[in-house]
GROMACS .gro file of C-alpha atoms in nm:
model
   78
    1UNK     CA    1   0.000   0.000   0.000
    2UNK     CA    2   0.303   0.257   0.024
    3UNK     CA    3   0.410   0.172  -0.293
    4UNK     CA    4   0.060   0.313  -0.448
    5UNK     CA    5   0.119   0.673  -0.237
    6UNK     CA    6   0.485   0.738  -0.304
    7UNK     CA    7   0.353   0.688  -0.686
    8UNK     CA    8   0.079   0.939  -0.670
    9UNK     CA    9   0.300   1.179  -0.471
   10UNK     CA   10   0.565   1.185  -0.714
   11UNK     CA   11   0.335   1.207  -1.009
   12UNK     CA   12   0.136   1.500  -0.881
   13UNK     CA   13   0.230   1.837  -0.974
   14UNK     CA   14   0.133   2.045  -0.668
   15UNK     CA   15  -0.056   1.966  -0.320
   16UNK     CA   16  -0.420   1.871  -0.430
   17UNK     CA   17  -0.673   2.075  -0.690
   18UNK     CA   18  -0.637   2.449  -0.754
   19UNK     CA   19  -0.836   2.660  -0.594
   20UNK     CA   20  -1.188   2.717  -0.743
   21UNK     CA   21  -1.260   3.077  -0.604
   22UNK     CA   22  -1.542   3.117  -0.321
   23UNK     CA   23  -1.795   2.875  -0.259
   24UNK     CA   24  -2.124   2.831  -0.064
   25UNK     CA   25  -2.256   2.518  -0.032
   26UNK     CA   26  -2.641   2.415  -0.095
   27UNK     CA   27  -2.800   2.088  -0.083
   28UNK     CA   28  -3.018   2.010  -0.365
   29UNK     CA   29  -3.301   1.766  -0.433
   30UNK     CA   30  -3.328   1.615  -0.776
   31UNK     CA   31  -3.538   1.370  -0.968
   32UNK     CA   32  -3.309   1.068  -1.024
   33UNK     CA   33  -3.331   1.059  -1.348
   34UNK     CA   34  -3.191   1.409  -1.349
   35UNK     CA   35  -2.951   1.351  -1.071
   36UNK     CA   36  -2.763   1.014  -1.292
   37UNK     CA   37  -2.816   1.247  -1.592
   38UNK     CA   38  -2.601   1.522  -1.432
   39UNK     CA   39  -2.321   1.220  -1.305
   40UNK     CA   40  -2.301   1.075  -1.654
   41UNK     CA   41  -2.222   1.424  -1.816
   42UNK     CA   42  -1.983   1.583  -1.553
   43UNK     CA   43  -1.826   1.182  -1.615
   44UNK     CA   44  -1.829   1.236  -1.986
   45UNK     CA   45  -1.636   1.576  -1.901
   46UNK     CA   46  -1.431   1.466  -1.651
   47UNK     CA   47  -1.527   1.723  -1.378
   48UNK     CA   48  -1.665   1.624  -1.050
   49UNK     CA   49  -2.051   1.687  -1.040
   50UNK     CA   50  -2.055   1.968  -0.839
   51UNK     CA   51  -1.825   2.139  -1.057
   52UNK     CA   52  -2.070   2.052  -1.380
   53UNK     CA   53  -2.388   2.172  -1.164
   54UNK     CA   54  -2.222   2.496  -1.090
   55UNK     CA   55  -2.065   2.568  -1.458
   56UNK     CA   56  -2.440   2.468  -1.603
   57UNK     CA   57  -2.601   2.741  -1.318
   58UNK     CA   58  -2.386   2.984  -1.364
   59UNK     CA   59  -2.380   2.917  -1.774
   60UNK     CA   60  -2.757   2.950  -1.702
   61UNK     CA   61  -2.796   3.265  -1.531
   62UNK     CA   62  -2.468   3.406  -1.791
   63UNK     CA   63  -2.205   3.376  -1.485
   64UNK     CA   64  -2.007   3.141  -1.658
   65UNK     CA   65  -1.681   3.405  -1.569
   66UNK     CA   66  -1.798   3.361  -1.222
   67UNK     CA   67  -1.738   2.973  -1.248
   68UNK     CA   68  -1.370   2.895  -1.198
   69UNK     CA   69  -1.276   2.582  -1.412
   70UNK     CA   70  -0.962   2.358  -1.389
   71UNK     CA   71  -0.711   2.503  -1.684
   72UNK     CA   72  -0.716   2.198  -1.911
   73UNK     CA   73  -1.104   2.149  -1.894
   74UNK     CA   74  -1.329   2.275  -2.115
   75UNK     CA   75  -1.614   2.540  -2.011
   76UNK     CA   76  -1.979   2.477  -2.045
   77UNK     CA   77  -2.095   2.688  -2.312
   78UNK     CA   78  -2.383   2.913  -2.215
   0.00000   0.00000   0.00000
């Protein structure tokens, strides 16, 4: 099991994620059909779902500059 760490530390660039900017957090209740609709995409994109759910709000409401996203990911277009 040591063997696994030492190869993720040495293979990561920096000490976790970048910083997103500000957050609040809010719960949210969803249909399920809605809620594995919303996994499968962020999946497909290769975000985490709460970063997808945040980039499709803010893309919604025409924040998407107030939605930090991770350098080599693309943006959800508004």
């Amino acid at each position: 099991m040591h063997a696994i760490f030492d190869v993720m530390a040495t293979t990561r660039s920096g000490p976790g994620r970048p910083a997103l900017g500000e957050r609040t957090r809010m719960t949210v209740r969803v249909p399920s059909d809605v809620y594995d609709a919303l996994r499968r995409e962020a999946a497909a994109r290769g975000i985490s779902m709460n970063q997808y759910v945040a980039e499709v709000a803010a893309a919604h409401l025409g924040m998407s500059e107030a939605v930090s996203s991770y350098d080599d990911q693309e943006a959800i277009p508004a």
